[in-house]
XYZ file of C-alpha atoms in Angstrom:
570
model
C -16.165 -24.730 10.387
C -17.646 -21.869 8.336
C -15.705 -19.789 5.828
C -16.013 -16.794 8.163
C -14.396 -18.758 10.985
C -11.547 -19.831 8.721
C -10.992 -16.254 7.549
C -10.780 -15.010 11.136
C -8.967 -17.926 12.769
C -5.224 -17.783 13.338
C -5.212 -21.576 12.877
C -5.864 -21.012 9.165
C -3.393 -19.354 6.857
C -4.271 -17.201 3.851
C -2.818 -18.184 0.492
C -2.964 -16.040 -2.656
C -3.905 -18.082 -5.713
C -3.382 -17.071 -9.334
C -6.041 -19.463 -10.562
C -9.718 -20.167 -9.923
C -10.456 -22.950 -7.434
C -13.675 -24.373 -8.820
C -15.719 -27.096 -7.100
C -16.181 -28.780 -10.473
C -12.529 -29.898 -10.368
C -13.757 -32.667 -8.078
C -10.530 -33.429 -6.208
C -10.316 -34.339 -2.544
C -8.589 -31.609 -0.505
C -5.824 -32.796 1.820
C -6.637 -30.140 4.404
C -9.652 -28.229 5.694
C -10.061 -25.026 3.701
C -12.286 -22.156 2.593
C -12.071 -20.146 -0.624
C -12.970 -16.660 -1.863
C -12.925 -15.793 -5.574
C -11.560 -12.329 -6.356
C -12.181 -12.311 -10.083
C -9.494 -11.766 -12.711
C -8.691 -15.496 -12.314
C -7.485 -14.976 -8.753
C -8.632 -16.085 -5.352
C -7.756 -16.517 -1.689
C -7.469 -19.904 0.000
C -7.975 -20.146 3.773
C -6.358 -23.426 4.795
C -5.467 -25.049 8.098
C -1.885 -24.446 9.176
C -0.595 -28.000 9.064
C 3.147 -28.716 8.947
C 2.769 -29.918 5.379
C 0.998 -26.769 4.176
C 3.398 -24.437 5.984
C 6.371 -26.286 4.509
C 4.918 -25.920 1.009
C 4.313 -22.186 1.479
C 7.783 -21.614 2.924
C 9.218 -22.708 -0.424
C 7.116 -20.192 -2.388
C 6.822 -17.296 0.049
C 6.609 -14.475 -2.460
C 4.199 -16.314 -4.725
C 1.621 -17.300 -2.130
C 2.020 -15.476 1.191
C 0.118 -12.197 1.719
C 2.242 -9.130 2.400
C 1.662 -6.932 5.425
C 0.855 -3.235 4.963
C 1.150 -0.326 7.385
C -0.311 3.164 7.545
C 1.349 5.900 5.490
C 0.858 8.077 8.544
C -1.260 11.212 8.610
C 0.300 12.627 11.758
C -2.220 15.138 13.057
C -1.052 17.972 15.300
C -2.578 21.190 16.493
C -2.016 23.819 13.849
C -3.059 27.370 13.098
C -6.760 26.537 12.797
C -8.885 25.467 9.873
C -8.038 26.797 6.427
C -8.278 26.013 2.727
C -4.678 26.825 1.776
C -3.931 23.349 0.421
C -6.982 23.487 -1.843
C -5.930 26.895 -3.130
C -2.405 25.606 -3.744
C -3.676 22.666 -5.818
C -6.139 24.686 -7.928
C -9.067 22.810 -6.388
C -10.739 25.907 -4.943
C -10.816 27.501 -8.391
C -12.675 24.608 -9.991
C -15.061 24.257 -7.019
C -16.331 27.740 -7.827
C -17.856 29.311 -10.945
C -17.771 28.783 -13.815
C -16.988 25.059 -13.380
C -18.652 24.536 -9.974
C -17.182 21.061 -9.565
C -17.620 19.512 -6.132
C -17.663 15.787 -6.870
C -21.412 15.349 -7.310
C -22.455 11.784 -8.257
C -18.886 10.530 -7.840
C -17.953 8.043 -5.094
C -14.645 8.010 -3.252
C -13.841 4.729 -1.544
C -11.387 4.657 1.356
C -9.544 1.522 2.455
C -8.126 2.385 5.846
C -8.869 2.498 9.589
C -12.563 3.326 9.243
C -14.443 6.610 9.517
C -16.002 8.677 12.302
C -19.367 8.777 10.595
C -21.116 11.002 13.154
C -18.738 13.938 12.606
C -20.178 17.043 10.936
C -17.609 16.919 8.150
C -19.294 13.795 6.707
C -22.844 15.184 6.653
C -24.704 17.305 4.129
C -26.369 20.665 4.838
C -29.493 18.912 6.138
C -27.469 16.845 8.590
C -27.812 13.578 6.668
C -24.834 11.308 6.168
C -22.910 11.491 2.898
C -21.559 8.001 3.601
C -23.320 5.432 1.432
C -21.846 2.425 3.207
C -19.254 1.207 5.683
C -17.804 -2.300 5.522
C -16.247 -2.843 8.942
C -14.139 -5.986 8.618
C -13.490 -5.987 12.383
C -17.110 -6.394 13.559
C -18.647 -9.865 13.196
C -22.043 -9.242 14.827
C -23.714 -7.711 11.783
C -24.391 -8.882 8.225
C -21.422 -9.094 5.829
C -21.718 -7.513 2.380
C -23.250 -9.755 -0.261
C -20.579 -12.043 -1.681
C -18.282 -11.724 1.347
C -18.064 -13.962 4.398
C -16.946 -11.703 7.236
C -17.294 -8.259 8.761
C -20.443 -6.113 8.933
C -21.910 -3.758 6.348
C -23.761 -0.604 7.391
C -25.880 1.186 4.804
C -26.692 4.869 4.471
C -30.143 4.270 5.979
C -28.589 2.557 9.003
C -26.066 5.373 9.447
C -28.802 8.024 9.311
C -30.789 6.024 11.842
C -27.733 6.035 14.099
C -27.303 9.802 13.698
C -30.875 10.299 14.933
C -30.171 8.258 18.065
C -28.762 9.681 21.293
C -26.163 6.907 21.214
C -25.195 6.427 17.545
C -22.702 3.636 18.270
C -25.502 1.511 19.724
C -27.052 1.438 16.240
C -23.930 1.432 14.039
C -20.996 0.379 16.249
C -18.286 1.083 13.683
C -15.838 3.891 14.417
C -12.261 4.987 13.714
C -10.264 4.827 16.931
C -6.995 5.465 15.099
C -8.191 8.538 13.165
C -6.069 7.924 10.069
C -8.995 6.988 7.827
C -11.116 9.922 9.019
C -8.320 12.399 8.317
C -7.976 11.067 4.761
C -11.730 11.079 4.154
C -12.061 14.648 5.464
C -9.223 15.951 3.283
C -10.555 14.263 0.164
C -14.303 14.461 0.670
C -15.176 16.565 3.714
C -18.187 18.878 3.727
C -17.869 22.608 4.226
C -17.837 23.316 7.993
C -17.154 26.217 10.329
C -18.695 28.708 7.874
C -16.410 27.571 5.093
C -13.228 27.647 7.177
C -12.698 24.061 6.056
C -13.866 22.190 2.996
C -12.699 18.942 1.448
C -11.499 18.602 -2.121
C -14.752 16.960 -3.297
C -17.354 18.106 -0.734
C -20.432 16.759 -2.546
C -19.152 13.305 -3.473
C -20.497 10.127 -1.919
C -18.306 8.144 0.473
C -17.828 4.424 1.004
C -15.389 3.350 3.711
C -13.777 -0.019 4.391
C -12.320 -0.495 7.856
C -9.562 -3.085 7.498
C -9.205 -5.783 10.107
C -5.778 -6.403 11.626
C -3.566 -9.076 10.058
C -3.565 -12.491 11.689
C -1.007 -13.148 14.405
C 0.867 -15.784 12.391
C 1.551 -13.156 9.695
C 2.655 -10.620 12.308
C 4.971 -13.241 13.809
C 6.433 -14.208 10.438
C 7.089 -10.605 9.389
C 8.236 -9.656 12.932
C 5.695 -6.831 13.250
C 6.024 -5.100 16.665
C 3.085 -5.504 19.064
C 0.418 -2.818 18.917
C 1.419 -1.456 15.499
C -1.459 -1.299 12.961
C -0.813 -3.960 10.347
C -3.071 -5.128 7.517
C -3.017 -8.203 5.304
C -2.957 -8.079 1.522
C -5.926 -10.474 1.476
C -8.197 -7.996 3.286
C -7.073 -5.129 1.040
C -7.826 -7.199 -2.067
C -11.333 -7.941 -0.831
C -11.844 -4.265 0.068
C -11.053 -3.291 -3.535
C -13.430 -5.956 -4.803
C -16.161 -4.695 -2.461
C -15.821 -1.088 -3.587
C -15.956 -2.108 -7.224
C -19.034 -4.283 -6.665
C -20.765 -1.670 -4.546
C -20.403 1.168 -7.036
C -21.138 -0.976 -10.090
C -24.682 -1.374 -8.786
C -25.216 2.340 -9.416
C -22.833 2.640 -12.402
C -21.231 5.756 -10.915
C -17.639 6.929 -11.207
C -15.352 5.628 -8.478
C -12.068 6.827 -6.992
C -10.324 4.400 -4.643
C -7.893 5.974 -2.190
C -5.425 3.690 -0.433
C -3.434 5.072 2.502
C -1.419 1.953 3.394
C 1.832 0.660 1.946
C 4.737 -1.730 2.321
C 8.419 -2.059 1.438
C 7.861 -5.691 0.493
C 7.693 -6.581 -3.177
C 9.931 -6.164 -6.190
C 9.336 -2.374 -6.467
C 8.121 -2.508 -10.051
C 4.394 -2.817 -9.300
C 4.238 -6.534 -10.087
C 2.415 -8.794 -7.638
C -1.062 -9.956 -6.692
C -2.238 -6.602 -5.348
C -0.544 -4.634 -8.113
C -2.052 -6.794 -10.847
C -5.471 -6.546 -9.210
C -5.272 -2.746 -9.073
C -4.290 -2.698 -12.745
C -7.257 -4.934 -13.561
C -9.798 -2.569 -12.002
C -8.066 0.675 -12.960
C -8.407 -0.097 -16.635
C -12.186 -0.163 -16.293
C -14.097 2.885 -17.419
C -14.856 5.570 -14.791
C -12.406 4.095 -12.264
C -9.360 5.817 -10.741
C -6.971 4.377 -8.160
C -4.854 6.712 -6.003
C -2.093 5.547 -3.684
C 0.346 7.213 -1.299
C 4.012 7.329 -2.247
C 5.075 6.433 1.289
C 7.145 8.088 3.983
C 10.435 6.230 3.482
C 12.467 8.934 1.708
C 14.714 9.709 4.676
C 14.297 6.465 6.638
C 17.599 4.862 5.470
C 15.773 1.627 4.643
C 17.007 1.089 1.066
C 20.429 -0.050 -0.147
C 21.535 -0.173 -3.778
C 24.643 -2.093 -4.789
C 26.573 -2.451 -8.036
C 28.806 -5.430 -8.813
C 31.303 -5.791 -11.643
C 34.154 -8.102 -12.617
C 36.547 -5.610 -11.007
C 34.460 -5.487 -7.811
C 32.705 -8.823 -7.467
C 31.427 -8.207 -3.942
C 29.759 -5.434 -1.978
C 29.518 -4.912 1.774
C 26.148 -3.907 3.205
C 26.125 -2.605 6.789
C 22.956 -2.635 8.876
C 22.861 -0.913 12.230
C 20.477 -2.820 14.535
C 18.956 -1.060 17.544
C 18.965 -2.278 21.135
C 15.232 -3.008 21.254
C 14.925 -4.717 17.880
C 13.259 -8.123 18.334
C 13.442 -9.091 14.693
C 12.970 -7.944 11.108
C 13.151 -9.086 7.516
C 14.964 -7.601 4.565
C 14.636 -8.582 0.924
C 17.320 -8.523 -1.768
C 16.171 -8.272 -5.378
C 18.320 -8.861 -8.442
C 17.713 -9.568 -12.120
C 18.779 -12.290 -14.542
C 21.291 -13.452 -15.576
C 23.065 -12.692 -12.304
C 22.753 -14.497 -8.973
C 24.271 -13.776 -5.609
C 25.802 -15.304 -2.472
C 25.895 -13.804 1.009
C 28.275 -13.889 3.965
C 26.921 -12.392 7.195
C 29.146 -11.151 10.021
C 27.600 -10.428 13.415
C 28.553 -7.466 15.624
C 30.617 -9.926 17.674
C 32.626 -11.053 14.636
C 31.095 -14.462 13.893
C 30.499 -15.203 10.221
C 28.063 -17.462 8.433
C 28.161 -18.145 4.699
C 25.152 -18.776 2.502
C 26.323 -20.369 -0.715
C 23.449 -19.973 -3.139
C 21.886 -23.446 -3.291
C 19.495 -22.640 -6.172
C 16.941 -24.311 -3.915
C 13.640 -22.987 -2.563
C 14.077 -24.805 0.756
C 14.656 -22.219 3.531
C 17.943 -22.452 5.432
C 18.407 -21.498 9.084
C 21.675 -20.315 10.623
C 22.632 -19.770 14.256
C 25.689 -18.419 16.043
C 27.831 -19.803 18.836
C 28.146 -16.576 20.822
C 24.941 -14.856 19.679
C 21.301 -15.661 20.361
C 20.403 -14.493 16.839
C 18.922 -16.855 14.291
C 18.798 -16.010 10.594
C 16.475 -17.777 8.166
C 17.262 -17.283 4.477
C 14.494 -17.956 1.963
C 15.246 -17.947 -1.742
C 13.661 -17.939 -5.164
C 15.902 -17.810 -8.218
C 12.904 -16.839 -10.349
C 10.080 -15.252 -8.354
C 6.825 -16.284 -9.996
C 5.314 -12.902 -10.901
C 8.334 -10.635 -11.426
C 10.841 -13.169 -12.770
C 13.487 -11.592 -10.525
C 15.793 -13.280 -8.031
C 14.809 -12.661 -4.418
C 16.696 -13.481 -1.224
C 14.835 -12.928 2.043
C 16.815 -12.565 5.271
C 14.741 -13.086 8.435
C 16.592 -11.851 11.520
C 15.214 -13.291 14.772
C 16.354 -11.749 18.084
C 19.241 -9.898 16.380
C 22.148 -8.702 18.487
C 22.373 -4.910 18.655
C 25.211 -3.330 16.726
C 26.469 -3.275 13.146
C 25.836 -6.335 11.000
C 27.829 -6.791 7.778
C 26.296 -8.630 4.825
C 28.788 -9.236 2.030
C 26.982 -9.815 -1.259
C 29.003 -11.469 -4.015
C 28.320 -12.538 -7.586
C 29.686 -15.695 -9.150
C 29.618 -17.889 -12.235
C 30.019 -16.933 -15.867
C 27.954 -13.757 -15.471
C 29.575 -11.799 -12.631
C 28.043 -8.340 -12.275
C 24.687 -6.639 -12.181
C 23.014 -4.572 -9.501
C 20.877 -5.458 -6.520
C 18.556 -3.643 -4.135
C 17.731 -4.414 -0.506
C 14.808 -3.003 1.448
C 14.177 -3.042 5.177
C 10.564 -2.852 6.451
C 8.684 0.453 6.549
C 9.284 2.811 9.467
C 6.159 1.698 11.328
C 7.374 -1.921 11.404
C 10.940 -1.268 12.526
C 12.850 0.216 15.426
C 14.017 3.783 14.750
C 17.562 2.621 15.531
C 17.666 -0.005 12.757
C 18.825 1.244 9.360
C 21.468 0.986 6.614
C 24.681 2.900 7.285
C 25.053 3.731 3.558
C 21.465 4.081 2.379
C 20.169 5.113 -1.016
C 17.157 7.461 -0.731
C 16.015 6.660 -4.284
C 13.442 3.949 -5.079
C 11.784 4.415 -1.695
C 8.189 4.659 -2.928
C 6.173 2.016 -1.111
C 4.120 -0.670 -2.833
C 1.604 -0.482 -4.455
C 2.824 2.946 -5.561
C 4.665 1.440 -8.541
C 1.486 0.155 -10.228
C 1.428 1.696 -13.696
C -2.282 2.467 -13.851
C -2.501 4.043 -10.386
C -1.943 7.708 -9.559
C 0.909 7.837 -7.016
C 1.290 10.983 -4.940
C 4.437 12.324 -3.313
C 4.206 14.897 -0.505
C 5.528 18.451 -0.437
C 5.428 21.425 1.924
C 3.399 24.401 0.710
C 5.109 26.944 2.985
C 8.289 26.845 0.901
C 7.354 24.545 -2.036
C 9.963 21.967 -1.022
C 9.564 18.223 -1.210
C 8.903 16.692 2.213
C 12.016 14.998 3.605
C 10.006 11.857 4.382
C 8.338 11.636 0.977
C 9.149 8.449 -0.930
C 11.286 8.880 -4.033
C 11.346 7.127 -7.408
C 11.996 5.681 -9.746
C 10.890 2.051 -9.793
C 13.552 -0.653 -9.768
C 13.059 -0.996 -13.541
C 13.228 2.830 -13.942
C 9.501 3.280 -14.545
C 8.629 6.866 -13.558
C 7.047 7.257 -10.126
C 5.747 9.272 -8.359
C 3.307 10.748 -10.854
C 2.475 13.949 -9.004
C 3.266 15.790 -5.767
C 0.539 17.173 -3.511
C 0.546 19.024 -0.179
C 1.513 16.617 2.585
C 2.873 18.737 5.426
C 0.622 20.515 7.952
C -2.488 20.102 5.812
C -5.549 21.549 7.541
C -8.191 19.013 8.624
C -10.924 19.042 11.289
C -8.661 16.703 13.292
C -5.631 18.985 13.298
C -2.809 19.741 10.887
C -1.945 16.463 9.155
C 1.335 15.387 7.584
C 2.192 12.294 5.571
C 2.034 10.989 2.040
C -1.443 9.571 2.692
C -2.919 13.055 3.128
C -1.245 14.012 -0.166
C -2.958 11.002 -1.735
C -6.292 12.060 -0.207
C -6.109 15.533 -1.760
C -5.148 13.944 -5.081
C -8.105 11.545 -4.833
C -10.457 14.474 -4.258
C -9.023 16.245 -7.292
C -9.539 13.100 -9.369
C -13.193 13.036 -8.271
C -13.645 16.553 -9.692
C -12.145 15.422 -12.970
C -14.523 12.423 -13.064
C -17.520 14.639 -12.364
C -16.668 16.827 -15.343
C -15.771 13.900 -17.614
C -18.371 11.242 -16.747
C -21.232 12.825 -14.816
C -21.389 15.798 -17.186
C -20.622 13.504 -20.141
C -17.649 15.394 -21.510
C -15.408 12.301 -21.729
C -17.229 9.095 -20.774
C -14.305 6.855 -21.854
C -12.133 8.095 -18.979
C -10.236 5.654 -16.727
C -7.339 5.781 -14.249
C -4.602 6.093 -16.878
C -6.530 8.851 -18.653
C -6.967 10.852 -15.435
C -3.321 10.366 -14.495
C -2.116 11.702 -17.820
C -4.319 14.787 -17.575
C -2.961 15.438 -14.059
C 0.531 15.249 -15.532
C -0.332 17.701 -18.326
C -1.897 20.187 -15.939
C 0.798 19.979 -13.240
C 2.730 23.027 -12.061
C 6.400 22.881 -13.025
C 9.323 25.193 -12.338
C 12.039 26.096 -14.819
C 14.995 25.078 -12.652
C 13.958 21.403 -12.413
C 13.934 18.726 -15.070
C 10.795 16.610 -15.341
C 10.030 13.904 -14.597
C 12.239 13.565 -11.552
C 12.506 11.217 -8.615
C 11.057 13.566 -5.984
C 8.301 15.473 -7.794
C 7.341 13.123 -10.595
C 5.860 15.432 -13.247
C 5.216 18.388 -10.941
C 2.781 19.763 -8.358
C -0.900 18.869 -8.435
C -2.959 21.580 -10.147
C -6.564 20.644 -10.957
C -7.250 24.098 -12.404
C -4.246 23.537 -14.660
C -5.895 20.392 -16.026
C -8.909 22.392 -17.196
C -6.704 25.169 -18.547
C -4.959 22.509 -20.629
C -8.322 21.208 -21.840
C -9.447 24.740 -22.692
C -6.319 25.173 -24.770
C -7.321 22.149 -26.863
C -10.753 23.547 -27.739
């Protein structure tokens, strides 16, 4: 079986490795496998799903198993027509015009999302040629994969232009964006001027590279209880998309902005993990900026924060489960030196008790009068974060209110813990915490320190969007970094709302900064952290708020303000 077949087959599971699997080790594998090296001493193993392998992984779920990511929705709706109000609000229009005349020339923005509608006018230049340098469609296996990758099909700029000259473009380049999410983001960040200037993207002269993510394998969807038909993407494909964008642009040694419009509630919410570490690795390189959406979980009631003390050594957590909920997971995170037990009471009154076994072997519980099964997976010290994590997997849960009593024991009673339910897209609308905490609802990888994380606000009244994810990180690191328009933002596909469109506008603004700094050679040492800190210094702030804060970060995106700050230094 080829590596491509292993990558695509549901009979093979994907394992994240924090070491290089080199053929020179010379050992005999105990299962059929394929391997892809990511760099930074990391790789992905594609190995047959034998009982032995699955048992091994079950004992180290957070260390090895890829997380599933969903779209940070750009919900497009018919609005008041095309306009450039969001660009005016963010100071982008000012720097697009004289005297700076910044439009993203010789900068590339890479999108990792649902693909791109390459034939649309908004992605062409004035002569009608495509501004898209390449598309890696991970879902199409009939073409040639990018060099160094084993699956999907790569379409070059020449191939795209050939398709545009054909009466049936999709017969030449069959990649498209049926969902529309990726095209909305690309238009907001990098769209050309259309309709006589009625619409223009933030960086209308940049180059575009798009990765269309393939759907996660069914075994991952089953494990994480992802509802049928909901877009869901594996961490392994996102990691390879980042690697592809970095490799592609390095050929031309041009500045690169990577814009990621997917997120998850899985993870320790401090930015630590395989994807987070990989983003940090690339973001520290010169002329690279990584932008991520802050998520849409601010008002979803999917986060619970609990405090435990010697006076109150237990805390009740109530989860309301909807009628149509077929299953879900929720993760509890706590820090040393504390550790926790759990007692779970069903809506019918039956109780099970999980006495912390300090063992990584998963435990399964069932009920006499309920069809629900609960699997509890545990790591006292999760490999990357060092934190304690308890995963509750609810299978066919009974509708109603479930009570989870969390208690602390031993010589170190106390501490605090956090529990997250899945993101809105992966969960029934009727499943939520009855006493939620709206803070620390940024989605991963929004907590990565080197990335620029964007919250969403409404320009009509300068209020934070109710759905916008809120900080800080679980370790109190400040996120989000900046807030950008994310409600009824004008695009050629309708008025779009969601934190991903806020990230797209921010990515376009970062491209303008890179053009000035790198292309025009004003600051060739620039990287993601540098750009982020200049965005913070140029941000719009109001006197009645303290900064940073959990909703706005350091203020509203203002690219013109960045250059005003720079002018003040000269």
